[in-house]
Tab-separated table of C-alpha atoms in Angstrom:
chain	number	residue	atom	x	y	z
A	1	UNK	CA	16.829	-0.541	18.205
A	2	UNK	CA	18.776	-3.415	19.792
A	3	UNK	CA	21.855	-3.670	20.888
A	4	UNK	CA	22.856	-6.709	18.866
A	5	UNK	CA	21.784	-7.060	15.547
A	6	UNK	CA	18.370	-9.636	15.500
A	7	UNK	CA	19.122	-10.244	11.574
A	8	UNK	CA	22.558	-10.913	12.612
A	9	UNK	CA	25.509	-9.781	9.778
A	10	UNK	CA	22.377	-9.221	7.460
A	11	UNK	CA	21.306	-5.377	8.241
A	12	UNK	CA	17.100	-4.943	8.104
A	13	UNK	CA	15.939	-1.301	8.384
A	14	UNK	CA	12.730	-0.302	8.613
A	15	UNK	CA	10.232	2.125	7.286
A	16	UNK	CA	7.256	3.417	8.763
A	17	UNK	CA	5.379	6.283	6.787
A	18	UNK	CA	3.041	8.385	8.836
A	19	UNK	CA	0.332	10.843	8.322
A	20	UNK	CA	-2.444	11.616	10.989
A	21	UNK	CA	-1.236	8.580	13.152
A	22	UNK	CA	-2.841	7.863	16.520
A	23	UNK	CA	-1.262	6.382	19.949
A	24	UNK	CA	-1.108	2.731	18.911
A	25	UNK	CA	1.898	3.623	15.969
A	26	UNK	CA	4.337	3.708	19.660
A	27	UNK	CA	2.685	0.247	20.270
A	28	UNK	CA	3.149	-0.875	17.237
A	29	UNK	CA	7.003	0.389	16.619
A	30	UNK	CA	7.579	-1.247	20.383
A	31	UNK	CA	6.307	-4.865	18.667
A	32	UNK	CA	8.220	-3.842	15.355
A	33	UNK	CA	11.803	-3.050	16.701
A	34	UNK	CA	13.155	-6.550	18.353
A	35	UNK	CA	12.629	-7.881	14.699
A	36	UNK	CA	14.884	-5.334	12.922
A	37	UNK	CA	18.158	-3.430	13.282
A	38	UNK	CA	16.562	0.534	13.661
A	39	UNK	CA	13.592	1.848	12.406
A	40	UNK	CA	13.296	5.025	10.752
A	41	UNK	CA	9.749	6.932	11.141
A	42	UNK	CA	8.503	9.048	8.144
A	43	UNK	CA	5.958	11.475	8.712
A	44	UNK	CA	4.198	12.989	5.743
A	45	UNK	CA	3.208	16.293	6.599
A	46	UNK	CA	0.540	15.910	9.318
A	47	UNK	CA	-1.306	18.684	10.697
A	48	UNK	CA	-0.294	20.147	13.933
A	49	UNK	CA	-3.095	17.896	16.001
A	50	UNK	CA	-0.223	15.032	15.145
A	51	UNK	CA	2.793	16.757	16.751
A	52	UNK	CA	1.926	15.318	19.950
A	53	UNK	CA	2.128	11.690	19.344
A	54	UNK	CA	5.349	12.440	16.860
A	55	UNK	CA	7.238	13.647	19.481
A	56	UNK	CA	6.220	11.041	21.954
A	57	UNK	CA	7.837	8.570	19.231
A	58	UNK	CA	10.884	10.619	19.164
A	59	UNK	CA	11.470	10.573	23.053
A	60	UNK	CA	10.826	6.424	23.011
A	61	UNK	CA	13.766	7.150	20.843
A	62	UNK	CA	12.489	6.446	17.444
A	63	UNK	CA	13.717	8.724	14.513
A	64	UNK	CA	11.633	10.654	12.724
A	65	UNK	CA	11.899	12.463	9.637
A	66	UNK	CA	9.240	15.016	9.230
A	67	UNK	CA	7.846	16.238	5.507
A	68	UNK	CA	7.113	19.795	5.537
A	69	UNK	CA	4.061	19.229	2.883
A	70	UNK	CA	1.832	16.180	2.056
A	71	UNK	CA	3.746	14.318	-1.020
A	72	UNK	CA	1.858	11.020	-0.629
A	73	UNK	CA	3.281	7.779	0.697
A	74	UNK	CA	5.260	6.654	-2.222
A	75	UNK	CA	7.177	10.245	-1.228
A	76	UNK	CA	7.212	9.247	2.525
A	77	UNK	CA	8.492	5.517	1.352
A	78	UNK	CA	11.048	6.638	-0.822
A	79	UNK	CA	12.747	8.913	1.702
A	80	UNK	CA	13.084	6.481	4.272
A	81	UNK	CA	14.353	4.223	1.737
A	82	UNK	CA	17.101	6.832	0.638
A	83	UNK	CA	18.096	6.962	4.122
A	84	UNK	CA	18.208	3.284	4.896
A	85	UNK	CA	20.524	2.569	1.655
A	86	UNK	CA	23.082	5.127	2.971
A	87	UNK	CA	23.325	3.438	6.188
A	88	UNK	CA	23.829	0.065	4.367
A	89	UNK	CA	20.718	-1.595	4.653
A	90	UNK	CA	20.764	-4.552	3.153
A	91	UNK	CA	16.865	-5.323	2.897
A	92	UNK	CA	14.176	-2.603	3.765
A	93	UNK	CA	10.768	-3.377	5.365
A	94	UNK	CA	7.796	-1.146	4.416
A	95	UNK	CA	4.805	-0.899	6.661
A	96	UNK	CA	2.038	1.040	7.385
A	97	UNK	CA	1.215	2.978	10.398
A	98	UNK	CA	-1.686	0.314	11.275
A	99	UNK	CA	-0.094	-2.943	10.586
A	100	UNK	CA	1.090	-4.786	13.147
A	101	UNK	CA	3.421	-7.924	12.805
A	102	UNK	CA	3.689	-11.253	13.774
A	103	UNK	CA	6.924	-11.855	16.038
A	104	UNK	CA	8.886	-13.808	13.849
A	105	UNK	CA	7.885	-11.880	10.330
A	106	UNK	CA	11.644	-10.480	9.515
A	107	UNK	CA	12.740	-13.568	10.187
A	108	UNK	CA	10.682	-15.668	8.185
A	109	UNK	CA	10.809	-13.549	5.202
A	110	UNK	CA	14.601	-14.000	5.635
A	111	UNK	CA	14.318	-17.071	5.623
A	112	UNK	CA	13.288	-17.368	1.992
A	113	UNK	CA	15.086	-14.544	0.753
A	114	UNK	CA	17.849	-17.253	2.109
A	115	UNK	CA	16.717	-20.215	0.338
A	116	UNK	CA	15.922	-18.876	-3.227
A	117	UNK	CA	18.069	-19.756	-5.583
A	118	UNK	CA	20.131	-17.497	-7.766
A	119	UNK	CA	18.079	-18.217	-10.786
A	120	UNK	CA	14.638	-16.953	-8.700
A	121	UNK	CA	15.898	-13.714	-8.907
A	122	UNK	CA	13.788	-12.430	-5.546
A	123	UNK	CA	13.228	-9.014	-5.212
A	124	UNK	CA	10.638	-8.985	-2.176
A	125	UNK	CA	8.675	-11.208	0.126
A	126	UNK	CA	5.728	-10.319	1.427
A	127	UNK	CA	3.129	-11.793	3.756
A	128	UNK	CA	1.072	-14.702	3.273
A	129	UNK	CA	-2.092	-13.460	4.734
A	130	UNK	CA	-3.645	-10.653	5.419
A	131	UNK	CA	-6.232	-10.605	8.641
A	132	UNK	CA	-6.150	-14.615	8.269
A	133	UNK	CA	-7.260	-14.545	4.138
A	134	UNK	CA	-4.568	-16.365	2.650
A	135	UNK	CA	-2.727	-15.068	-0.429
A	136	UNK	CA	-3.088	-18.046	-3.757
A	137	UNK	CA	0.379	-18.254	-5.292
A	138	UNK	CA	-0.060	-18.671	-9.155
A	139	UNK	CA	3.338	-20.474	-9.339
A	140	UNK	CA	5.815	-22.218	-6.942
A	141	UNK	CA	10.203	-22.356	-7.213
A	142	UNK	CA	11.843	-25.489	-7.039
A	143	UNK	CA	12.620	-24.380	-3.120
A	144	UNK	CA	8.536	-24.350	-2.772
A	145	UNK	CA	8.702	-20.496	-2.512
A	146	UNK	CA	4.941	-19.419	-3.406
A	147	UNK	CA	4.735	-16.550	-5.788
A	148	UNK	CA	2.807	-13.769	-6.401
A	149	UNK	CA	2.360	-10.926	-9.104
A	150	UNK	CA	0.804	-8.102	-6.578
A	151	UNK	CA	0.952	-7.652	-3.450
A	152	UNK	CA	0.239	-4.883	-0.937
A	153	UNK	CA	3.161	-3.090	0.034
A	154	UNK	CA	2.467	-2.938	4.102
A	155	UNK	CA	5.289	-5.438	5.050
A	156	UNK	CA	6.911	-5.487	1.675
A	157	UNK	CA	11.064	-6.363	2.495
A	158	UNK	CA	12.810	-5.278	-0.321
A	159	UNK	CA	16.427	-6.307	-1.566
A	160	UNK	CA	18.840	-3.340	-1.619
A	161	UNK	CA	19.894	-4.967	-4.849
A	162	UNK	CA	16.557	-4.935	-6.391
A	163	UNK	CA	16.293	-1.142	-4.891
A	164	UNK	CA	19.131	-0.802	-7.237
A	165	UNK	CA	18.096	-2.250	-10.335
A	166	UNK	CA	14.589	-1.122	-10.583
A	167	UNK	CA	14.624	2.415	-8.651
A	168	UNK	CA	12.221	3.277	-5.756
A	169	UNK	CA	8.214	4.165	-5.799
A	170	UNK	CA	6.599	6.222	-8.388
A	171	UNK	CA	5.926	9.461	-6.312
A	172	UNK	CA	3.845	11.009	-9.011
A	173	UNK	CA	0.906	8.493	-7.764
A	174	UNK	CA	0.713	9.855	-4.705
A	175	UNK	CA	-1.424	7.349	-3.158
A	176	UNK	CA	-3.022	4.239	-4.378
A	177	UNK	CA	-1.900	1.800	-6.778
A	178	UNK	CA	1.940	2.913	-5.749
A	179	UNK	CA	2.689	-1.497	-4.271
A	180	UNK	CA	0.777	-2.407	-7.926
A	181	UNK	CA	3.092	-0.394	-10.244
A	182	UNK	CA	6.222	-1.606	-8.244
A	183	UNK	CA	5.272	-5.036	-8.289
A	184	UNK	CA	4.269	-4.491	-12.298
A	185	UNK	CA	8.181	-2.398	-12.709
A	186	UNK	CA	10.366	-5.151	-11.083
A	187	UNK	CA	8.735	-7.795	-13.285
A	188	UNK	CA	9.817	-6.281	-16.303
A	189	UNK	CA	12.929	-6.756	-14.596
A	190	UNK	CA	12.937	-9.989	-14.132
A	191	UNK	CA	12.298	-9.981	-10.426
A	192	UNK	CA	10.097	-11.843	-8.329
A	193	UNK	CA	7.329	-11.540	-5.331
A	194	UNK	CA	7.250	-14.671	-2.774
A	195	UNK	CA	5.307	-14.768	0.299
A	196	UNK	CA	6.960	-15.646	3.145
A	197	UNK	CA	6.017	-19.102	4.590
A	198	UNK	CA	3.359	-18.663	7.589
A	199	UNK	CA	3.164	-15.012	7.827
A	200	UNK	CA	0.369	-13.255	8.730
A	201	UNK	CA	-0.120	-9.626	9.617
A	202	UNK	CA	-3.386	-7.611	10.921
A	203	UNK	CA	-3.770	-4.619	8.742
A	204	UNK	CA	-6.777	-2.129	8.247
A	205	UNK	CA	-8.058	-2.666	4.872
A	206	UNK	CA	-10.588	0.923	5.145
A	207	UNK	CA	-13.506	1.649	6.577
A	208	UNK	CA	-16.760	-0.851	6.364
A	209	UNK	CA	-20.155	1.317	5.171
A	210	UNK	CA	-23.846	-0.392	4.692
A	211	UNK	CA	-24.471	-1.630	1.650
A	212	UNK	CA	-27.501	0.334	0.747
A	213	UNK	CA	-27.670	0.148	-3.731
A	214	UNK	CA	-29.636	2.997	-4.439
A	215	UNK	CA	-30.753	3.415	-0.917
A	216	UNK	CA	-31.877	0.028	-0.387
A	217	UNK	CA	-30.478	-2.236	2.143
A	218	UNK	CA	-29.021	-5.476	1.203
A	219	UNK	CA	-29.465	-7.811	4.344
A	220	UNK	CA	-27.996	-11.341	5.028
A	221	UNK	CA	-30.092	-14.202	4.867
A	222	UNK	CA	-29.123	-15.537	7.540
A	223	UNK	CA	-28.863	-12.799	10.373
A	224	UNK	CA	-30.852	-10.202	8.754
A	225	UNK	CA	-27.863	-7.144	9.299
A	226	UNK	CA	-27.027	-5.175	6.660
A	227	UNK	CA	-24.448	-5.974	4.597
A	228	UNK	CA	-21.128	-4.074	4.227
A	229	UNK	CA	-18.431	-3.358	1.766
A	230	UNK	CA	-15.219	-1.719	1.709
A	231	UNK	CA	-15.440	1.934	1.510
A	232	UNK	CA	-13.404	4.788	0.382
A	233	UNK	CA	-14.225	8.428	0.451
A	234	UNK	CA	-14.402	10.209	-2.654
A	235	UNK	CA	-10.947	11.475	-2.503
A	236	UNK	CA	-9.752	7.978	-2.236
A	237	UNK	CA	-12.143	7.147	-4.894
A	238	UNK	CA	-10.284	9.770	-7.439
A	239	UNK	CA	-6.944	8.230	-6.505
A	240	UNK	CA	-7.925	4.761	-7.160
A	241	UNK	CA	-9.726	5.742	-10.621
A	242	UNK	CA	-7.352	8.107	-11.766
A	243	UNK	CA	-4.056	5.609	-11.113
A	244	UNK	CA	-5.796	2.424	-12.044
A	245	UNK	CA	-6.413	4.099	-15.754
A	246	UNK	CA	-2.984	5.544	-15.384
A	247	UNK	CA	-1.218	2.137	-14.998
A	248	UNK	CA	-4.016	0.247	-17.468
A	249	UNK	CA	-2.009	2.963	-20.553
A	250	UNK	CA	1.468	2.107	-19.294
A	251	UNK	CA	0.613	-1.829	-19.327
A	252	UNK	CA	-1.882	-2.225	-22.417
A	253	UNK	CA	0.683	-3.356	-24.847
A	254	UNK	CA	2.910	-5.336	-22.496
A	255	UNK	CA	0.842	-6.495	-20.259
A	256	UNK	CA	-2.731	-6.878	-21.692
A	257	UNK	CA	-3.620	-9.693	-19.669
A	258	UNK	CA	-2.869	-8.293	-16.248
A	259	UNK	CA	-5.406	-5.006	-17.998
A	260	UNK	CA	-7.758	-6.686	-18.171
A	261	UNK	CA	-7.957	-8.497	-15.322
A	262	UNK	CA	-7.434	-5.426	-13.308
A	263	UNK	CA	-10.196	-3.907	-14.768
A	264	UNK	CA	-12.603	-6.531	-14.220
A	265	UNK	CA	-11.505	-6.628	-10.588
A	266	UNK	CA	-11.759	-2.757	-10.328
A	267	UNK	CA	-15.434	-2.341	-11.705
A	268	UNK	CA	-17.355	-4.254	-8.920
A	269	UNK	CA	-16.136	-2.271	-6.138
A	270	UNK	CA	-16.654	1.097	-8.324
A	271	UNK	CA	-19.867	0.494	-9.213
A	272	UNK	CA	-20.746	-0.778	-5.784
A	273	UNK	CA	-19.318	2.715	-3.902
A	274	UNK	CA	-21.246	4.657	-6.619
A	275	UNK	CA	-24.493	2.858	-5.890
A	276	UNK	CA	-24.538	2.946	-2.527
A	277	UNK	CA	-22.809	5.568	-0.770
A	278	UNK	CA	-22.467	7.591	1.117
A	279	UNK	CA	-22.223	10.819	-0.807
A	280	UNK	CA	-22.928	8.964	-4.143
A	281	UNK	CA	-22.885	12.242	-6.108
A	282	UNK	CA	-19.145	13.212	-5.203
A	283	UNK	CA	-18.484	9.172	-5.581
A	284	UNK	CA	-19.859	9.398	-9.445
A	285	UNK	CA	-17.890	12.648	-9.734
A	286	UNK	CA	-14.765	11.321	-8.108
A	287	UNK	CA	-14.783	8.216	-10.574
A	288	UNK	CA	-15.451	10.647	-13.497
A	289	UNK	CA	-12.579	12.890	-13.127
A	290	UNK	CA	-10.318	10.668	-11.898
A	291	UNK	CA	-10.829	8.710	-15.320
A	292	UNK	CA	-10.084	11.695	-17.100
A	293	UNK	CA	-7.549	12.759	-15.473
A	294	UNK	CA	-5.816	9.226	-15.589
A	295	UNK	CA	-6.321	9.391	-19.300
A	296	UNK	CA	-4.721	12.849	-19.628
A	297	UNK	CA	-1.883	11.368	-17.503
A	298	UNK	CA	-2.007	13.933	-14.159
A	299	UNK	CA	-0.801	13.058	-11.574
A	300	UNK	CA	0.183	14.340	-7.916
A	301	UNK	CA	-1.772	16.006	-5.325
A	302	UNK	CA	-5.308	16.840	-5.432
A	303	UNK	CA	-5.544	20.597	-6.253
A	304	UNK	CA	-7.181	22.393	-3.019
A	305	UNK	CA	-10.745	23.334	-5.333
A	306	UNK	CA	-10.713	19.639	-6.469
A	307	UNK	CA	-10.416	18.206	-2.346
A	308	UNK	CA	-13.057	20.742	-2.080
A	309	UNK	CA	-15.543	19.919	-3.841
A	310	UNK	CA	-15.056	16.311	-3.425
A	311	UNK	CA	-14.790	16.176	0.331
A	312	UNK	CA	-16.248	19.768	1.213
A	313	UNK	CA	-12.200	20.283	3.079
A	314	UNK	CA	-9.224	21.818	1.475
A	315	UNK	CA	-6.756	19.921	3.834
Protein backbone atom coordinates (compact mmCIF):
# COMPACT_ATOMS: atom_id res chain seq x y z
CA UNK A 1 0.00 0.00 0.00
CA UNK A 2 3.09 2.21 0.40
CA UNK A 3 5.66 2.80 -1.54
CA UNK A 4 8.38 1.93 0.94
CA UNK A 5 7.99 -0.80 3.11
CA UNK A 6 6.66 0.67 6.90
CA UNK A 7 7.96 -2.81 8.50
CA UNK A 8 11.06 -2.17 6.68
CA UNK A 9 13.08 -5.66 5.36
CA UNK A 10 10.40 -7.48 7.59
CA UNK A 11 7.27 -8.02 5.05
CA UNK A 12 3.59 -7.63 7.10
CA UNK A 13 0.55 -8.54 4.96
CA UNK A 14 -2.67 -8.18 5.90
CA UNK A 15 -5.97 -9.89 6.02
CA UNK A 16 -9.27 -8.54 6.13
CA UNK A 17 -12.27 -11.11 5.84
CA UNK A 18 -15.55 -9.64 4.77
CA UNK A 19 -19.12 -10.59 4.66
CA UNK A 20 -22.06 -7.99 4.56
CA UNK A 21 -19.53 -5.08 5.27
CA UNK A 22 -20.73 -1.47 5.33
CA UNK A 23 -18.89 1.95 4.19
CA UNK A 24 -16.60 2.34 7.19
CA UNK A 25 -14.40 -1.16 6.05
CA UNK A 26 -12.76 1.78 3.18
CA UNK A 27 -12.21 3.89 6.39
CA UNK A 28 -10.93 1.47 8.16
CA UNK A 29 -8.44 -0.20 5.36
CA UNK A 30 -7.36 3.76 4.74
CA UNK A 31 -6.20 3.75 8.78
CA UNK A 32 -4.93 0.03 8.30
CA UNK A 33 -2.56 0.38 5.21
CA UNK A 34 0.39 2.98 6.37
CA UNK A 35 1.03 0.22 9.09
CA UNK A 36 1.58 -2.72 6.69
CA UNK A 37 3.15 -3.63 3.35
CA UNK A 38 -0.44 -4.51 1.17
CA UNK A 39 -3.51 -5.66 2.34
CA UNK A 40 -5.41 -8.31 0.83
CA UNK A 41 -9.43 -8.09 1.23
CA UNK A 42 -11.39 -11.41 1.55
CA UNK A 43 -14.90 -11.39 0.95
CA UNK A 44 -16.95 -14.38 1.99
CA UNK A 45 -19.71 -14.67 -0.23
CA UNK A 46 -21.91 -11.61 0.44
CA UNK A 47 -25.11 -11.08 -1.13
CA UNK A 48 -25.40 -8.84 -4.05
CA UNK A 49 -26.59 -5.65 -1.68
CA UNK A 50 -22.54 -5.83 -0.82
CA UNK A 51 -21.19 -5.50 -4.39
CA UNK A 52 -21.35 -1.90 -4.13
CA UNK A 53 -19.08 -1.13 -1.33
CA UNK A 54 -16.65 -4.21 -2.67
CA UNK A 55 -16.02 -2.57 -5.64
CA UNK A 56 -15.58 0.83 -4.15
CA UNK A 57 -12.62 -1.00 -2.14
CA UNK A 58 -11.28 -2.32 -5.30
CA UNK A 59 -11.11 1.15 -7.13
CA UNK A 60 -9.28 2.77 -3.72
CA UNK A 61 -7.10 0.04 -5.01
CA UNK A 62 -7.45 -2.60 -2.43
CA UNK A 63 -7.49 -6.32 -3.61
CA UNK A 64 -10.14 -8.34 -3.17
CA UNK A 65 -10.68 -11.88 -3.42
CA UNK A 66 -14.27 -12.77 -3.66
CA UNK A 67 -15.79 -16.40 -2.31
CA UNK A 68 -18.41 -17.58 -4.53
CA UNK A 69 -20.36 -19.30 -1.38
CA UNK A 70 -20.38 -18.55 2.42
CA UNK A 71 -17.49 -20.98 3.95
CA UNK A 72 -17.20 -19.08 7.26
CA UNK A 73 -14.31 -16.89 8.33
CA UNK A 74 -11.80 -19.46 9.22
CA UNK A 75 -12.35 -20.20 5.14
CA UNK A 76 -12.08 -16.41 4.36
CA UNK A 77 -8.81 -16.30 6.86
CA UNK A 78 -7.17 -19.12 5.49
CA UNK A 79 -7.29 -17.94 1.88
CA UNK A 80 -5.85 -14.74 2.46
CA UNK A 81 -3.31 -16.42 4.42
CA UNK A 82 -2.45 -18.84 1.43
CA UNK A 83 -2.01 -15.87 -0.60
CA UNK A 84 0.10 -13.81 1.73
CA UNK A 85 2.68 -16.88 2.27
CA UNK A 86 3.21 -17.05 -1.54
CA UNK A 87 4.09 -13.52 -1.71
CA UNK A 88 6.58 -14.00 1.21
CA UNK A 89 4.95 -12.62 4.03
CA UNK A 90 6.79 -12.89 6.77
CA UNK A 91 4.06 -12.20 9.58
CA UNK A 92 0.24 -11.99 8.72
CA UNK A 93 -2.25 -9.68 10.53
CA UNK A 94 -5.87 -10.90 10.91
CA UNK A 95 -8.65 -8.45 11.48
CA UNK A 96 -12.08 -8.06 11.29
CA UNK A 97 -14.11 -5.90 9.12
CA UNK A 98 -15.05 -3.63 12.32
CA UNK A 99 -11.84 -3.30 14.11
CA UNK A 100 -10.04 -0.47 13.79
CA UNK A 101 -6.32 0.01 14.95
CA UNK A 102 -4.30 2.09 16.86
CA UNK A 103 -1.50 3.86 14.62
CA UNK A 104 1.40 2.27 15.84
CA UNK A 105 -0.21 -1.50 16.38
CA UNK A 106 2.14 -3.38 13.61
CA UNK A 107 4.74 -1.79 15.00
CA UNK A 108 4.42 -2.50 18.47
CA UNK A 109 3.57 -6.04 18.04
CA UNK A 110 6.90 -6.09 16.11
CA UNK A 111 8.41 -4.91 18.52
CA UNK A 112 8.05 -7.95 20.75
CA UNK A 113 8.02 -10.43 18.18
CA UNK A 114 11.71 -8.63 18.11
CA UNK A 115 12.61 -8.95 21.61
CA UNK A 116 11.51 -12.58 22.49
CA UNK A 117 13.97 -14.75 22.89
CA UNK A 118 14.56 -17.93 20.96
CA UNK A 119 13.55 -20.08 23.82
CA UNK A 120 9.84 -18.09 23.96
CA UNK A 121 9.05 -19.69 20.97
CA UNK A 122 6.30 -16.76 19.85
CA UNK A 123 3.88 -17.64 17.52
CA UNK A 124 1.48 -14.45 17.72
CA UNK A 125 0.94 -11.20 19.51
CA UNK A 126 -2.09 -9.86 19.97
CA UNK A 127 -3.59 -6.76 21.55
CA UNK A 128 -3.58 -5.78 25.01
CA UNK A 129 -7.00 -4.40 25.26
CA UNK A 130 -9.92 -4.57 23.78
CA UNK A 131 -12.35 -1.22 23.89
CA UNK A 132 -9.97 -0.08 26.93
CA UNK A 133 -10.56 -3.69 29.14
CA UNK A 134 -7.20 -4.81 29.58
CA UNK A 135 -6.16 -8.41 28.84
CA UNK A 136 -4.48 -10.28 32.55
CA UNK A 137 -1.39 -12.17 31.41
CA UNK A 138 -1.18 -15.47 33.49
CA UNK A 139 2.64 -15.51 33.02
CA UNK A 140 5.45 -13.08 31.98
CA UNK A 141 9.15 -13.99 29.77
CA UNK A 142 12.25 -12.93 31.10
CA UNK A 143 11.92 -9.89 28.30
CA UNK A 144 8.53 -8.92 30.39
CA UNK A 145 6.46 -10.14 27.36
CA UNK A 146 2.84 -10.75 29.00
CA UNK A 147 1.25 -13.96 27.96
CA UNK A 148 -1.85 -15.25 27.22
CA UNK A 149 -3.60 -18.71 26.46
CA UNK A 150 -6.70 -17.20 24.24
CA UNK A 151 -7.10 -14.54 22.58
CA UNK A 152 -9.47 -13.16 19.94
CA UNK A 153 -8.18 -13.42 16.63
CA UNK A 154 -9.18 -9.65 15.28
CA UNK A 155 -5.54 -8.31 15.18
CA UNK A 156 -3.89 -11.63 15.67
CA UNK A 157 -0.06 -11.23 13.70
CA UNK A 158 0.99 -14.50 13.06
CA UNK A 159 4.65 -15.84 12.32
CA UNK A 160 4.94 -17.39 8.84
CA UNK A 161 7.01 -19.90 10.74
CA UNK A 162 4.39 -20.78 13.17
CA UNK A 163 1.89 -20.78 9.93
CA UNK A 164 4.22 -23.51 9.05
CA UNK A 165 4.46 -25.63 11.92
CA UNK A 166 0.97 -25.71 13.12
CA UNK A 167 -1.17 -25.27 9.74
CA UNK A 168 -3.88 -22.56 9.28
CA UNK A 169 -7.66 -22.28 10.85
CA UNK A 170 -9.93 -25.15 11.26
CA UNK A 171 -12.49 -24.35 8.43
CA UNK A 172 -14.84 -27.05 9.51
CA UNK A 173 -15.93 -24.50 12.48
CA UNK A 174 -17.12 -22.18 10.37
CA UNK A 175 -17.58 -19.48 12.77
CA UNK A 176 -17.02 -19.18 16.41
CA UNK A 177 -14.51 -20.64 18.54
CA UNK A 178 -12.09 -20.74 15.20
CA UNK A 179 -9.10 -17.87 17.43
CA UNK A 180 -9.83 -20.55 20.61
CA UNK A 181 -8.88 -23.80 18.78
CA UNK A 182 -5.80 -22.03 17.15
CA UNK A 183 -4.63 -20.64 20.21
CA UNK A 184 -5.42 -24.34 21.96
CA UNK A 185 -3.37 -26.13 18.43
CA UNK A 186 -0.15 -23.97 18.60
CA UNK A 187 0.20 -24.73 22.32
CA UNK A 188 0.49 -28.23 21.81
CA UNK A 189 3.16 -27.00 19.77
CA UNK A 190 4.96 -25.37 21.95
CA UNK A 191 4.11 -21.89 20.82
CA UNK A 192 3.19 -18.92 22.56
CA UNK A 193 0.49 -15.84 22.67
CA UNK A 194 1.98 -12.32 23.99
CA UNK A 195 0.18 -9.16 23.91
CA UNK A 196 1.79 -6.51 22.51
CA UNK A 197 2.86 -3.74 24.99
CA UNK A 198 0.17 -0.73 24.94
CA UNK A 199 -2.08 -1.85 22.27
CA UNK A 200 -5.44 -1.22 22.16
CA UNK A 201 -7.98 -1.69 19.42
CA UNK A 202 -11.91 -0.72 19.22
CA UNK A 203 -13.74 -3.76 18.10
CA UNK A 204 -17.57 -4.66 18.13
CA UNK A 205 -18.02 -7.33 20.57
CA UNK A 206 -22.15 -8.01 19.22
CA UNK A 207 -25.08 -6.50 19.72
CA UNK A 208 -26.31 -5.23 23.43
CA UNK A 209 -30.21 -6.57 24.19
CA UNK A 210 -32.22 -5.77 27.67
CA UNK A 211 -31.77 -7.99 30.13
CA UNK A 212 -35.29 -9.05 30.71
CA UNK A 213 -34.94 -13.04 32.73
CA UNK A 214 -38.10 -14.43 32.00
CA UNK A 215 -39.56 -11.19 30.91
CA UNK A 216 -38.60 -9.26 33.80
CA UNK A 217 -36.39 -6.33 33.68
CA UNK A 218 -33.28 -6.22 35.63
CA UNK A 219 -32.58 -2.40 36.34
CA UNK A 220 -29.44 -0.70 37.85
CA UNK A 221 -29.51 0.56 41.17
CA UNK A 222 -28.19 3.34 40.55
CA UNK A 223 -29.78 4.87 37.27
CA UNK A 224 -32.74 2.74 37.10
CA UNK A 225 -32.08 1.61 33.00
CA UNK A 226 -32.28 -1.67 32.14
CA UNK A 227 -29.54 -3.68 32.13
CA UNK A 228 -27.87 -5.26 29.06
CA UNK A 229 -25.86 -8.22 28.03
CA UNK A 230 -24.15 -9.41 25.08
CA UNK A 231 -26.39 -10.92 22.60
CA UNK A 232 -26.24 -13.34 19.83
CA UNK A 233 -28.99 -14.51 17.59
CA UNK A 234 -29.88 -17.98 17.61
CA UNK A 235 -27.78 -18.87 14.72
CA UNK A 236 -24.84 -17.52 16.52
CA UNK A 237 -26.10 -19.25 19.51
CA UNK A 238 -25.84 -22.85 17.57
CA UNK A 239 -22.32 -21.97 16.49
CA UNK A 240 -21.09 -21.11 19.84
CA UNK A 241 -22.83 -24.35 21.49
CA UNK A 242 -22.13 -26.66 18.90
CA UNK A 243 -18.07 -25.67 18.66
CA UNK A 244 -17.60 -25.05 22.32
CA UNK A 245 -18.74 -28.96 22.91
CA UNK A 246 -16.78 -29.72 19.82
CA UNK A 247 -13.44 -28.38 21.19
CA UNK A 248 -14.44 -29.48 25.10
CA UNK A 249 -14.08 -33.64 23.23
CA UNK A 250 -10.85 -32.73 21.45
CA UNK A 251 -9.32 -31.15 24.82
CA UNK A 252 -10.87 -33.42 27.71
CA UNK A 253 -7.92 -35.64 28.10
CA UNK A 254 -5.17 -33.11 27.39
CA UNK A 255 -6.40 -30.30 28.49
CA UNK A 256 -8.98 -30.88 31.30
CA UNK A 257 -8.29 -27.84 33.05
CA UNK A 258 -8.76 -25.36 30.25
CA UNK A 259 -12.55 -27.77 29.93
CA UNK A 260 -13.51 -26.92 32.53
CA UNK A 261 -12.89 -23.61 32.83
CA UNK A 262 -14.38 -23.00 29.49
CA UNK A 263 -17.38 -24.45 30.48
CA UNK A 264 -17.91 -22.58 33.51
CA UNK A 265 -17.27 -19.41 31.53
CA UNK A 266 -19.69 -20.57 28.73
CA UNK A 267 -22.82 -21.39 30.99
CA UNK A 268 -23.55 -17.82 32.34
CA UNK A 269 -23.91 -16.22 29.11
CA UNK A 270 -26.06 -19.39 27.80
CA UNK A 271 -28.27 -19.45 30.36
CA UNK A 272 -28.56 -15.70 30.41
CA UNK A 273 -29.54 -15.52 26.31
CA UNK A 274 -31.99 -18.41 27.03
CA UNK A 275 -33.69 -16.54 29.85
CA UNK A 276 -34.06 -13.50 28.47
CA UNK A 277 -34.29 -13.15 24.90
CA UNK A 278 -35.32 -12.24 22.47
CA UNK A 279 -36.79 -15.24 20.73
CA UNK A 280 -36.02 -17.48 23.81
CA UNK A 281 -37.68 -20.51 22.17
CA UNK A 282 -35.25 -20.65 19.03
CA UNK A 283 -32.38 -19.60 21.79
CA UNK A 284 -33.30 -22.99 23.92
CA UNK A 285 -33.51 -24.79 20.56
CA UNK A 286 -30.34 -23.31 19.17
CA UNK A 287 -28.38 -24.40 22.44
CA UNK A 288 -30.05 -27.87 22.19
CA UNK A 289 -29.01 -28.84 18.81
CA UNK A 290 -26.00 -27.26 18.71
CA UNK A 291 -25.01 -29.57 21.79
CA UNK A 292 -25.94 -32.43 19.90
CA UNK A 293 -24.61 -31.75 17.07
CA UNK A 294 -21.18 -30.82 18.76
CA UNK A 295 -21.36 -34.19 20.39
CA UNK A 296 -21.99 -36.04 17.10
CA UNK A 297 -19.01 -34.01 15.78
CA UNK A 298 -20.85 -31.89 12.64
CA UNK A 299 -19.59 -29.40 11.59
CA UNK A 300 -19.83 -26.70 8.65
CA UNK A 301 -22.60 -24.64 7.47
CA UNK A 302 -25.96 -24.47 8.85
CA UNK A 303 -28.21 -26.59 6.55
CA UNK A 304 -30.85 -24.04 4.84
CA UNK A 305 -34.10 -25.92 7.04
CA UNK A 306 -31.88 -25.58 10.18
CA UNK A 307 -31.18 -21.33 9.43
CA UNK A 308 -34.80 -21.61 8.91
CA UNK A 309 -36.22 -22.50 11.59
CA UNK A 310 -33.81 -20.85 13.80
CA UNK A 311 -33.84 -17.42 12.26
CA UNK A 312 -37.15 -17.71 10.07
CA UNK A 313 -34.29 -16.86 6.73
CA UNK A 314 -32.58 -19.38 4.60
CA UNK A 315 -29.69 -16.92 3.69
Amino acid sequence: MTETSPTGAITVIAVVPTFRPDEALLDGLHALAPQVDSIIVVDDGSPADSHAILEAVEQAGFEVQRSARNAGIAAAINAGIRTALARGADYVLTIDQDTVLPAHYVSDCLTAFTIASPATRLGIVCTDRVNGQPSIPEHYTKEGLGLVREAIQSGFLISAVCLAECGLLDERLFIDCVDTEYCLRIARHGYRIAVGPGTDITHSLGEQAPLRPFGFPVRNRDTGEIETYEYHGPTRRYFITRNNVDLFLRYARVRPRWVISAIKREIGPTFTTIVSGPRRGRQLLATLVGAAHGLVRRRGPLSPSLRWVLSGSRS
